Amino acid sequence: MTDDTHVLDRPPPGASADWTIPQDWAHFSQEEHHVWDTLFARQAKLLPGRASDAYLRGLDVLKLSKPGIPDFEELSDRLMKLTGWQVVAVPGLVPDDVFFDHMANRRFVAGNFIRRADQLDYLQEPDVFHDVFGHVPMLADPVFADYLAAYGRGGQRAQGLDALKYLGRLYWYTVEFGLVAEPEGLRLYGAGIVSSFAESRFALDDPSPNRIAFDLERVMRTEYRIDDFQQNYFVIPSFEELLRVTVETDFAPLYAKLAEMPDVPVAKILPDDTLLTRGSQAYALEKAQ
Ligand SMILES: C[C@H](O)[C@H](O)[C@H]1CNc2nc(N)[nH]c(=O)c2N1
Ligand SMILES: N[C@@H](Cc1ccccc1)C(=O)O
Ligand SMILES: [Fe+2]
């Protein structure tokens, strides 16, 4: 790990006050478009039968008039007609308040760079492949689209309540690493999983991680790791249910309650958990040696 992942405190030269920059689609090289196409083909082949129905339906919005990295103008036009969302380019990680403001206004921010051909499997900062391939298909789903816009407003509110730690965990365990129970079995919808070749198999098939029924308070108490595969995945019964327990709930009393409770370490199982899989944690244990 290097520590060159950082959020600047003001927009870099060339960026607008809201941190957006022109995507300038034409600046990407053939090699960069090829990285997109390679990653896209690999994931598109792997995900049927693994990704959620909502995600797979949404993948069609990425099939644009030209191959390679999606042109955000064309992509936003299509998304706008479906759910009112747009995709805007940013140089990299943006401050939380900027991130939430875009999200509350149905603008999804995407990093305006792509990983190199020798980094197909691992990248520390979210690039356009993660941001667009991972997140945008779910934004074509009306229920999820509403969830994410409400999350943006919730982020602004949580900042005022000094509760971002708790809300950030909800994002992590749903938007980034969520699983959903479908009639045929568990399916992926988290962007961090569906954009990863290795984790899209690990999250469903590996005996190591715990797979735990989603519980809002439990999720908000649970620490997470950003450096390797998750040790816990939380499983929602449906997107309607996720919307019901988040959008229709006032989090302020919950934040106050959580502040009096201990955080839960990554792999710990609690007596009240509904476990779908009790993980062996073999993968994490072996890595820790
Ligand atoms: C919790 C917090 O809002 C989160 O880490 C934000 C910060 N800024 C970001 N900025 C960009 N570009 N992309 C992101 O996913 C995030 N995540
Ligand atoms: N209901 C949350 C806002 C929110 C909605 C949806 C997702 C996340 C957060 C609150 O009261 O702050
Ligand atoms: Fe992401």
PDB file of N, CA and C in Angstrom, residues 21 31 34 41-42 63 76 79 81 86-88 102 125 149 160 178 183 186 198 223 232 245 262 270 285-287:
ATOM      1  N   ILE A  21     -14.962  18.014 -14.154  1.00  0.00           N
ATOM      2  CA  ILE A  21     -14.091  18.390 -15.273  1.00  0.00           C
ATOM      3  C   ILE A  21     -14.750  17.869 -16.551  1.00  0.00           C
ATOM      4  N   GLU A  31      -5.260   2.414 -26.403  1.00  0.00           N
ATOM      5  CA  GLU A  31      -4.886   1.444 -25.370  1.00  0.00           C
ATOM      6  C   GLU A  31      -5.827   1.540 -24.162  1.00  0.00           C
ATOM      7  N   HIS A  34      -9.070   0.033 -24.948  1.00  0.00           N
ATOM      8  CA  HIS A  34      -8.887  -1.417 -24.994  1.00  0.00           C
ATOM      9  C   HIS A  34      -8.935  -2.025 -23.585  1.00  0.00           C
ATOM     10  N   ALA A  41     -15.572  -7.234 -21.289  1.00  0.00           N
ATOM     11  CA  ALA A  41     -15.850  -8.572 -21.828  1.00  0.00           C
ATOM     12  C   ALA A  41     -15.689  -9.635 -20.742  1.00  0.00           C
ATOM     13  N   ARG A  42     -14.669  -9.482 -19.921  1.00  0.00           N
ATOM     14  CA  ARG A  42     -14.403 -10.466 -18.872  1.00  0.00           C
ATOM     15  C   ARG A  42     -15.548 -10.496 -17.848  1.00  0.00           C
ATOM     16  N   LYS A  63     -24.200  -0.170 -23.282  1.00  0.00           N
ATOM     17  CA  LYS A  63     -23.936  -0.543 -24.679  1.00  0.00           C
ATOM     18  C   LYS A  63     -24.268   0.647 -25.569  1.00  0.00           C
ATOM     19  N   SER A  76     -25.262   9.735 -20.151  1.00  0.00           N
ATOM     20  CA  SER A  76     -26.165  10.537 -19.314  1.00  0.00           C
ATOM     21  C   SER A  76     -27.520  10.740 -19.982  1.00  0.00           C
ATOM     22  N   LEU A  79     -29.402   7.506 -19.354  1.00  0.00           N
ATOM     23  CA  LEU A  79     -29.740   7.326 -17.945  1.00  0.00           C
ATOM     24  C   LEU A  79     -30.806   8.333 -17.505  1.00  0.00           C
ATOM     25  N   LYS A  81     -33.182   9.580 -19.197  1.00  0.00           N
ATOM     26  CA  LYS A  81     -34.522   9.165 -19.633  1.00  0.00           C
ATOM     27  C   LYS A  81     -35.075   8.053 -18.751  1.00  0.00           C
ATOM     28  N   GLN A  86     -27.435  11.424 -14.052  1.00  0.00           N
ATOM     29  CA  GLN A  86     -26.383  11.743 -15.020  1.00  0.00           C
ATOM     30  C   GLN A  86     -25.055  11.213 -14.480  1.00  0.00           C
ATOM     31  N   VAL A  87     -24.074  11.125 -15.343  1.00  0.00           N
ATOM     32  CA  VAL A  87     -22.720  10.764 -14.926  1.00  0.00           C
ATOM     33  C   VAL A  87     -21.817  11.942 -15.251  1.00  0.00           C
ATOM     34  N   VAL A  88     -21.053  12.418 -14.245  1.00  0.00           N
ATOM     35  CA  VAL A  88     -20.141  13.546 -14.467  1.00  0.00           C
ATOM     36  C   VAL A  88     -18.719  13.122 -14.103  1.00  0.00           C
ATOM     37  N   HIS A 102     -23.582  16.106  -5.231  1.00  0.00           N
ATOM     38  CA  HIS A 102     -23.835  15.560  -6.570  1.00  0.00           C
ATOM     39  C   HIS A 102     -24.882  14.444  -6.505  1.00  0.00           C
ATOM     40  N   GLU A 125      -7.672   3.423  -6.095  1.00  0.00           N
ATOM     41  CA  GLU A 125      -8.657   4.497  -6.223  1.00  0.00           C
ATOM     42  C   GLU A 125      -9.672   4.129  -7.293  1.00  0.00           C
ATOM     43  N   ALA A 149     -30.118   8.543  -4.470  1.00  0.00           N
ATOM     44  CA  ALA A 149     -30.385   9.979  -4.329  1.00  0.00           C
ATOM     45  C   ALA A 149     -30.729  10.299  -2.868  1.00  0.00           C
ATOM     46  N   GLY A 160     -24.023  16.816   9.386  1.00  0.00           N
ATOM     47  CA  GLY A 160     -24.469  17.737  10.424  1.00  0.00           C
ATOM     48  C   GLY A 160     -24.619  17.056  11.775  1.00  0.00           C
ATOM     49  N   GLY A 178     -22.879  -5.065  -1.530  1.00  0.00           N
ATOM     50  CA  GLY A 178     -24.139  -5.716  -1.196  1.00  0.00           C
ATOM     51  C   GLY A 178     -24.435  -6.974  -2.000  1.00  0.00           C
ATOM     52  N   PRO A 183     -34.902 -15.401  -5.900  1.00  0.00           N
ATOM     53  CA  PRO A 183     -35.500 -16.742  -5.810  1.00  0.00           C
ATOM     54  C   PRO A 183     -34.523 -17.870  -6.174  1.00  0.00           C
ATOM     55  N   LEU A 186     -28.403 -16.371  -3.967  1.00  0.00           N
ATOM     56  CA  LEU A 186     -27.781 -15.075  -3.690  1.00  0.00           C
ATOM     57  C   LEU A 186     -27.229 -14.492  -4.972  1.00  0.00           C
ATOM     58  N   ALA A 198     -12.087 -11.193  -9.397  1.00  0.00           N
ATOM     59  CA  ALA A 198     -11.875 -12.159  -8.317  1.00  0.00           C
ATOM     60  C   ALA A 198     -12.982 -12.103  -7.263  1.00  0.00           C
ATOM     61  N   GLU A 223     -17.352  -2.591  11.330  1.00  0.00           N
ATOM     62  CA  GLU A 223     -16.144  -2.087  10.668  1.00  0.00           C
ATOM     63  C   GLU A 223     -15.969  -2.799   9.323  1.00  0.00           C
ATOM     64  N   ASN A 232     -17.235 -10.056   5.610  1.00  0.00           N
ATOM     65  CA  ASN A 232     -18.688 -10.138   5.786  1.00  0.00           C
ATOM     66  C   ASN A 232     -19.365  -9.575   4.559  1.00  0.00           C
ATOM     67  N   VAL A 245     -36.423   0.380   4.781  1.00  0.00           N
ATOM     68  CA  VAL A 245     -35.730   0.526   6.068  1.00  0.00           C
ATOM     69  C   VAL A 245     -34.739   1.689   6.098  1.00  0.00           C
ATOM     70  N   PRO A 262     -20.656  -0.220  21.232  1.00  0.00           N
ATOM     71  CA  PRO A 262     -19.348  -0.511  20.632  1.00  0.00           C
ATOM     72  C   PRO A 262     -19.471  -0.874  19.151  1.00  0.00           C
ATOM     73  N   LEU A 270     -22.532 -11.931  15.817  1.00  0.00           N
ATOM     74  CA  LEU A 270     -23.291 -11.568  17.017  1.00  0.00           C
ATOM     75  C   LEU A 270     -24.433 -12.567  17.244  1.00  0.00           C
ATOM     76  N   LEU A 285      -7.497 -15.530   7.311  1.00  0.00           N
ATOM     77  CA  LEU A 285      -6.549 -16.113   8.260  1.00  0.00           C
ATOM     78  C   LEU A 285      -5.234 -16.458   7.572  1.00  0.00           C
ATOM     79  N   GLU A 286      -5.332 -16.985   6.378  1.00  0.00           N
ATOM     80  CA  GLU A 286      -4.128 -17.347   5.653  1.00  0.00           C
ATOM     81  C   GLU A 286      -3.310 -16.099   5.284  1.00  0.00           C
ATOM     82  N   LYS A 287      -4.034 -15.038   4.871  1.00  0.00           N
ATOM     83  CA  LYS A 287      -3.373 -13.782   4.509  1.00  0.00           C
ATOM     84  C   LYS A 287      -2.658 -13.169   5.708  1.00  0.00           C
TER      85      LYS A 287
END
